XYZ file of C-alpha atoms in Angstrom:
398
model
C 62.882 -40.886 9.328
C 65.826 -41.534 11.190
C 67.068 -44.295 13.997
C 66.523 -44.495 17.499
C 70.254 -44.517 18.002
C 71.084 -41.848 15.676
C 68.124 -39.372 17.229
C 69.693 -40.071 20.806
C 72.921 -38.945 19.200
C 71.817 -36.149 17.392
C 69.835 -34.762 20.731
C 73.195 -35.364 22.780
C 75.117 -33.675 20.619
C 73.623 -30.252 21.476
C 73.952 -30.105 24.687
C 74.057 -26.571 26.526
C 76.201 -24.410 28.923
C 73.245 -22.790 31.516
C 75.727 -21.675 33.446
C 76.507 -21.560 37.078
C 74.689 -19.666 40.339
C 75.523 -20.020 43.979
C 72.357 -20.949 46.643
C 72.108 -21.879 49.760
C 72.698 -25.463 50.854
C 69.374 -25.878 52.314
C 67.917 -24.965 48.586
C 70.639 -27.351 46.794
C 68.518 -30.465 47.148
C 67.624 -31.850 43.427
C 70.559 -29.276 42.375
C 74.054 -30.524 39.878
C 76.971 -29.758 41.814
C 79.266 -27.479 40.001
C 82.204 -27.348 42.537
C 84.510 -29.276 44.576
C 83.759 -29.738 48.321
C 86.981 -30.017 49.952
C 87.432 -30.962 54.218
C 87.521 -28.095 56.255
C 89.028 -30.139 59.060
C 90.078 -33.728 59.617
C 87.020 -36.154 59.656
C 86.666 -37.109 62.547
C 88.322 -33.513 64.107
C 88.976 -35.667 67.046
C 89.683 -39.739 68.743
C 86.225 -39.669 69.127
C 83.979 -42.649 71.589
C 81.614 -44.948 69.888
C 80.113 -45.930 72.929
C 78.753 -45.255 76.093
C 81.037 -46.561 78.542
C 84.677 -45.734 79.885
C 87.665 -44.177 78.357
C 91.011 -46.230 79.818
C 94.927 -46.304 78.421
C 95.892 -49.453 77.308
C 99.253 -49.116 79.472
C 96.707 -50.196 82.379
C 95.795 -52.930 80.192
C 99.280 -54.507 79.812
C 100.086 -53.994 83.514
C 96.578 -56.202 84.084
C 94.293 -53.567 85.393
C 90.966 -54.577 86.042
C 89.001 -51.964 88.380
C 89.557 -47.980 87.668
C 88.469 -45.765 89.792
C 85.833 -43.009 88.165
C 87.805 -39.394 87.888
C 85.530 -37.521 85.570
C 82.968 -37.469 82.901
C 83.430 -36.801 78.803
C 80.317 -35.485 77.566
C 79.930 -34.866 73.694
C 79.660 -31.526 72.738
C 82.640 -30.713 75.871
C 86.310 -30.138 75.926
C 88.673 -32.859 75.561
C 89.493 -33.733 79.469
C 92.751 -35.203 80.446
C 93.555 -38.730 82.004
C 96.422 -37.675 84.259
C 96.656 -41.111 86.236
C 96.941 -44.144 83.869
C 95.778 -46.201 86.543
C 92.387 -43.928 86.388
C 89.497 -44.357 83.826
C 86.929 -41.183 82.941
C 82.900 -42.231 81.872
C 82.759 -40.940 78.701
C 79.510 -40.898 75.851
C 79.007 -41.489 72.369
C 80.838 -39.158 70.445
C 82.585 -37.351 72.782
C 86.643 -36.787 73.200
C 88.575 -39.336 73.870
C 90.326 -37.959 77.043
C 94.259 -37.338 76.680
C 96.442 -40.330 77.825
C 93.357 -42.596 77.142
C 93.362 -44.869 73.831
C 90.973 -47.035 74.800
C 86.778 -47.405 75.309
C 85.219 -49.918 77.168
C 81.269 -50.095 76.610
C 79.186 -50.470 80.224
C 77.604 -53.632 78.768
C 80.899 -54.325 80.058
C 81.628 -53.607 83.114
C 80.279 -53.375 86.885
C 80.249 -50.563 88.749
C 81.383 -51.218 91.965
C 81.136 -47.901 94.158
C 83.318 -44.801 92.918
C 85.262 -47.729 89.771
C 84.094 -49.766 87.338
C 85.273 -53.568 86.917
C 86.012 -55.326 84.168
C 83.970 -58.243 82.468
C 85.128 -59.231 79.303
C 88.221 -59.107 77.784
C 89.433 -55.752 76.331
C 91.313 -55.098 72.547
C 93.823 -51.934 73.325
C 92.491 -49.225 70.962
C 88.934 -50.270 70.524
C 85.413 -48.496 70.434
C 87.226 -45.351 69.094
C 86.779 -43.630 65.236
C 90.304 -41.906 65.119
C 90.922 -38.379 63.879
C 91.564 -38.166 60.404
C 90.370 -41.602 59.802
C 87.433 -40.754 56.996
C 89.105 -38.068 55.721
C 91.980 -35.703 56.345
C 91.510 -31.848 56.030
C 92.189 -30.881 52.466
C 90.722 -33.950 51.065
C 87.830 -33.587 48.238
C 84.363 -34.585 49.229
C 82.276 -34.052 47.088
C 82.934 -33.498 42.831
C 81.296 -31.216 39.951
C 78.401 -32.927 38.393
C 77.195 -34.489 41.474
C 73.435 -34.654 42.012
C 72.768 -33.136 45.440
C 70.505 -35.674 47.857
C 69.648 -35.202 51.427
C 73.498 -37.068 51.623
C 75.212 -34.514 50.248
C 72.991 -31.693 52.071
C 74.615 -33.763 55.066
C 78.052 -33.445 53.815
C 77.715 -29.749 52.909
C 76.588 -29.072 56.295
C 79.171 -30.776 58.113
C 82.254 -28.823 56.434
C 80.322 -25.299 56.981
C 79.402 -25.175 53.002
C 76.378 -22.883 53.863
C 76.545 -21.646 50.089
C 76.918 -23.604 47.212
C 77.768 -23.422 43.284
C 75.085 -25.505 41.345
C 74.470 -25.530 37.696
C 71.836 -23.211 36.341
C 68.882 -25.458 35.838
C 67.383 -24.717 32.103
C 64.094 -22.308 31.990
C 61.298 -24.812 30.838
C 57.844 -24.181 28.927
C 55.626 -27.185 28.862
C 53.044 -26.725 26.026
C 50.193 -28.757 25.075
C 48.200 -27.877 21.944
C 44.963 -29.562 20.574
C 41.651 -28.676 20.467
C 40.153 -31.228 22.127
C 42.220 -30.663 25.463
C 40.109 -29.110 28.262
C 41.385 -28.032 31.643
C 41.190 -30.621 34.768
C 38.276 -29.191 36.538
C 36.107 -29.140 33.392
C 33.785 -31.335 32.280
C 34.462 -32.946 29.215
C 32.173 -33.325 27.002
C 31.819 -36.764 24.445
C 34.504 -35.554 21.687
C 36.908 -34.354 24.889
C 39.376 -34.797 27.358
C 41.099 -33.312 29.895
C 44.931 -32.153 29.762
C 47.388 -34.346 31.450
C 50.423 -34.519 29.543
C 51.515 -31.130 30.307
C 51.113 -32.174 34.046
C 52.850 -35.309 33.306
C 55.972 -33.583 32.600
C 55.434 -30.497 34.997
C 55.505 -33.593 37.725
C 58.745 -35.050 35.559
C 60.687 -31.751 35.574
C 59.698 -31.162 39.707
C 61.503 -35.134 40.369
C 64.691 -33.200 38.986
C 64.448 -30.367 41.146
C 63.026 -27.750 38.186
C 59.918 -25.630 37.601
C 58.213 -25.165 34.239
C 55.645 -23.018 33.160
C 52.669 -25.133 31.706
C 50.733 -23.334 28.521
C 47.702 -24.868 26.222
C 47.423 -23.707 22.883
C 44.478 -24.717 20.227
C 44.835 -25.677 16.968
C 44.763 -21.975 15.550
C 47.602 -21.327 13.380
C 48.270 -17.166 14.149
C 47.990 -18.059 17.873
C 50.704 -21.091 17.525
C 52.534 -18.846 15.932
C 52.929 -16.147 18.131
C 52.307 -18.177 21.748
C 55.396 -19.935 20.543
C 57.276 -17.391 19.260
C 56.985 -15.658 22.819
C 58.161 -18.552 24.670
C 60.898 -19.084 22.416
C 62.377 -15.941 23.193
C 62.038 -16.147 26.906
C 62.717 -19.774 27.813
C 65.877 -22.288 27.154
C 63.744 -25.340 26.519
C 60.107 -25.652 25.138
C 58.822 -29.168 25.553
C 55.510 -29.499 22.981
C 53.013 -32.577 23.400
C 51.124 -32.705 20.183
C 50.897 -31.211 16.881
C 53.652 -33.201 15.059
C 51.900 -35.773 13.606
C 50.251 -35.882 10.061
C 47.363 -34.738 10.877
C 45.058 -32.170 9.229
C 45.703 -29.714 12.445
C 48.977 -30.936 13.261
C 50.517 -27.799 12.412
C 53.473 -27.315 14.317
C 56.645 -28.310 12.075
C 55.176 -25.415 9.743
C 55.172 -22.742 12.662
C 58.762 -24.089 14.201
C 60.233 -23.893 11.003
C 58.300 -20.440 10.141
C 59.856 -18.994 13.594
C 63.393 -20.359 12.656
C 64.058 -23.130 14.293
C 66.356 -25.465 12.784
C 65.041 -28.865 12.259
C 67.316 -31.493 13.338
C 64.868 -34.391 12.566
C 61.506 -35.189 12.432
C 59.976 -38.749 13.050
C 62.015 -41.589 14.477
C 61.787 -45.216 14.072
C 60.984 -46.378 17.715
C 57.227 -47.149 19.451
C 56.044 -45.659 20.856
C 56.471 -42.099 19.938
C 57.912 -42.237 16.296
C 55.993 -38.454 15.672
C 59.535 -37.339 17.671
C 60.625 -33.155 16.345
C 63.710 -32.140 17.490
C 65.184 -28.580 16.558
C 67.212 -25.424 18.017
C 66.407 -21.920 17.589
C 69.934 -20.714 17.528
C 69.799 -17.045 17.451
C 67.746 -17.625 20.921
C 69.512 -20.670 21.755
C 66.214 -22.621 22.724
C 65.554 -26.173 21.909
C 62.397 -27.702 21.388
C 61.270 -31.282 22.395
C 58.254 -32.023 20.607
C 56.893 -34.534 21.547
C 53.228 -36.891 20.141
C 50.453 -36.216 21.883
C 49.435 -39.349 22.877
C 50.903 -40.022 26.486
C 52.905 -42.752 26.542
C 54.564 -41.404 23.864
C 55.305 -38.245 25.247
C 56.425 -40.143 28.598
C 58.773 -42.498 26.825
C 60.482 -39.425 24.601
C 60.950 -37.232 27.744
C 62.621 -40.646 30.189
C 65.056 -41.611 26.735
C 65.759 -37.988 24.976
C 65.090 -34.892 27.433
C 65.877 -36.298 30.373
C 69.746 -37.581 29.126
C 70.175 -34.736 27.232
C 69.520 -32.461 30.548
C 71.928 -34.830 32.376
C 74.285 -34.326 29.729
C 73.941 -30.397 29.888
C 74.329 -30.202 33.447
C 77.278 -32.342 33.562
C 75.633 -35.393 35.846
C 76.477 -38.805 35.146
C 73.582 -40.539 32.830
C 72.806 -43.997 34.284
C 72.751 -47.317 32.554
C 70.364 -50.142 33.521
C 69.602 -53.433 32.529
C 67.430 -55.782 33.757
C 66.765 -59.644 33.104
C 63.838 -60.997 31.423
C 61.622 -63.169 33.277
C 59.648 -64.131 30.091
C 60.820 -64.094 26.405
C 60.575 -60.681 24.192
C 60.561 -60.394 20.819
C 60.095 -57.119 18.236
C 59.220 -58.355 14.915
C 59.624 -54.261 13.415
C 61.847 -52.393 11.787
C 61.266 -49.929 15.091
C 62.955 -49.571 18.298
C 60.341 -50.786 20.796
C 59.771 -49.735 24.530
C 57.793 -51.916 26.499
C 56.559 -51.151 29.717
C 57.819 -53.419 32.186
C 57.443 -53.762 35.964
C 60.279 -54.963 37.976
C 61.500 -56.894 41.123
C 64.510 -58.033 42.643
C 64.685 -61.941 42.290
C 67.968 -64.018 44.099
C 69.688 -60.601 43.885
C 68.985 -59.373 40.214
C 66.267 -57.093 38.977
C 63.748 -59.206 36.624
C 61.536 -57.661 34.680
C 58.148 -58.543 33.603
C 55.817 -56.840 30.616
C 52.746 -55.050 31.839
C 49.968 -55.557 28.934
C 48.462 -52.251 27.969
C 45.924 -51.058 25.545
C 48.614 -48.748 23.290
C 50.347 -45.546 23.298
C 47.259 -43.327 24.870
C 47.194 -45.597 27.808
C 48.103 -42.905 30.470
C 46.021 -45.669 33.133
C 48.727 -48.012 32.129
C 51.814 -45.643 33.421
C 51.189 -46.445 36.746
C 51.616 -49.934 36.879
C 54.672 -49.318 35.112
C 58.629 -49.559 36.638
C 59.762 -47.953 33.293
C 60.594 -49.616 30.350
C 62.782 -52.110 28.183
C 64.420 -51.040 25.106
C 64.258 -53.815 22.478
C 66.230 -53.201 19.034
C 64.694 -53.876 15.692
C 64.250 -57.543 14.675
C 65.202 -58.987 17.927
C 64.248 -61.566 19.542
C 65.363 -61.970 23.364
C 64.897 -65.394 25.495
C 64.141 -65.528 28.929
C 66.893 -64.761 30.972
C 68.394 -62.761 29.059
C 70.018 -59.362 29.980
C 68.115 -56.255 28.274
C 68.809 -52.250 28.682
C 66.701 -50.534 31.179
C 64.985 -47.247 31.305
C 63.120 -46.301 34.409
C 60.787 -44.428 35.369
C 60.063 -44.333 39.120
C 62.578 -45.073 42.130
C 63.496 -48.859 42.706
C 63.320 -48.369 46.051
């Protein structure tokens, strides 16, 4: 049995080149950049208006203009139109050209219109109400970086400098197996000795929040149909996550199979709680690495937020978030374990407090959904209220 800290580092280690594909930017949301997204053009292109009003040069201003008289209309979308008589103003909306000669926008709130001009009523800054070419970014300049996780943001940027295909990192192909006999599918009725399956879906649902697909698979305890159910997937996919079968149980018979199949064992069991049952191996002639993960649900929700889902961060080059929260009561772990408890949290005079949600162990699936995700306490500690402890979550904080 090995660490928390020293598991984490062994499953980091190993992290995997998937390679690259190009899609199109309306299919890159979820996706890990794996290019730079440079300008096309200057951002803004253009001296563009903020607001709805009336585009005037400021060499009227200094003379001590107050009335223009009306000689045209900018409309977004139109060509830039040109302020021949300094003395003139042109209406002009949001967004559109700033007509040539003009340098400044007045908004209607204003002015008065009085006939075929408009009059002024406040006093005017030269230059205002105008986002100046070039003034976000010039053409050339990088947008966007390799290993950035693609939101509806980025779909905006990509968009806007006419990225309509992108390079993305090749997401890793996933099999989510469950094994146990006493699994039955969701639209069955259990009977006494039974439940249904719900881990598998767990992480199905886990893997979809990162913008993947997995195939979900059930196997029962059966030994020659482990064996060769597993053997199949191992070939075919890049990552098989397990739930169940790696405890010491009478039917937990999976380290036998892995290691009969030959995968390399990089550890087995880990001091943390929940889910100390932890196997962790690569089949390196196939280059697939299994996540095997306890069968009880928390467990296999805590192993999948604090080793699979940094490790796939890791492989696809995205940054890997650190959190911490503060305490609002006192924690303490009186093991020899690592200890994740499930915490719910709220922002508080500007800081995110956490508070521990009671639950009744580590098959409490009920439990994970009063959960924000979960504090990571080391062995022997003791932490006060107040006090600053690392984060994991599990659901947006949003």
């Amino acid at each position: 049995m090995i660490s928390f800290d020293l598991a984490l580092e062994f499953v980091l280690k190993h992290e995997q080149n998937f390679g690259t594909e190009t899609v199109p930017f309306s299919e890159a949301y979820n996706r890990v950049l794996a290019e730079s997204v440079l300008a096309d053009r200057d951002f803004p292109p253009f001296n563009r208006s903020t607001r709805d009003g009336i585009a005037v040069s400021s060499k009227a201003l200094s003379e001590g203009m107050k009335q223009f008289k009306i000689v045209g209309i900018a409309q977004a979308g139109a060509p830039q139109l040109n302020l021949e008589n300094h003395t003139d103003c042109v209406e002009i909306m949001t967004g559109a050209m700033v007509p040539k000669n003009a340098d400044t926008v007045i908004m209607y709130e204003h002015l008065e219109r009085v006939g075929d001009t408009f009059q002024l009523l406040e006093k005017v800054k030269p230059g205002q109400n105008i986002h100046y070419q070039a003034s976000d970014f010039e053409k050339g300049a990088t947008l966007l970086k390799p290993g950035v996780k693609i939101t509806a943001a980025e779909i905006g940027v990509l968009a806007s400098v006419g990225k309509h295909e992108v390079l993305v990192k090749v997401n890793p192909k996933v099999a989510v197996v469950s094994t146990g006999d006493e699994l039955v599918d969701v639209d069955k009725e259990p009977l006494p000795f039974q439940i249904r399956k719900s881990n598998s879906y767990s992480v199905q649902g886990l893997l979809k929040k990162e913008g993947m697909t997995a195939d979900v698979f059930h196997l029962v305890d059966d030994k020659e149909i482990l064996e060769k159910k597993l053997a199949e997937q191992i070939e075919k996919k890049d990552v098989l996550i397990l739930s169940g079968g790696v405890s010491k149980g009478k039917y937990d018979y999976l380290p036998e199979i892995l290691n009969k199949l030959g995968v390399q064992k990089e550890f087995h069991r880990v001091l943390q709680r929940p889910g100390k049952p932890f196997w962790f191996g690569i089949h390196h002639i196939h280059k697939t690495f299994i996540f095997a993960f306890p069968g009880n649900p928390v467990s296999t929700f805590v192993n999948y937020h604090v080793y699979f889902k940094p490790w796939l961060n890791k492989t696809l080059g995205a940054k890997n978030p650190v959190f911490t929260v503060l305490l609002k009561e006192s924690m303490e772990n009186s093991t020899d374990l690592t200890f994740f408890k499930g915490v719910q949290v709220a922002f508080e005079n500007g800081s995110l407090v956490a508070e521990e949600v009671k639950t009744t162990g580590s098959g409490d699936v009920i439990g994970l959904t009063n959960i924000d995700g979960f504090v990571q306490l080391s062995p022997k500690d003791v932490m006060k209220e107040g006090a600053k402890a690392p984060f994991i979550p599990t659901r947006s904080l949003t």
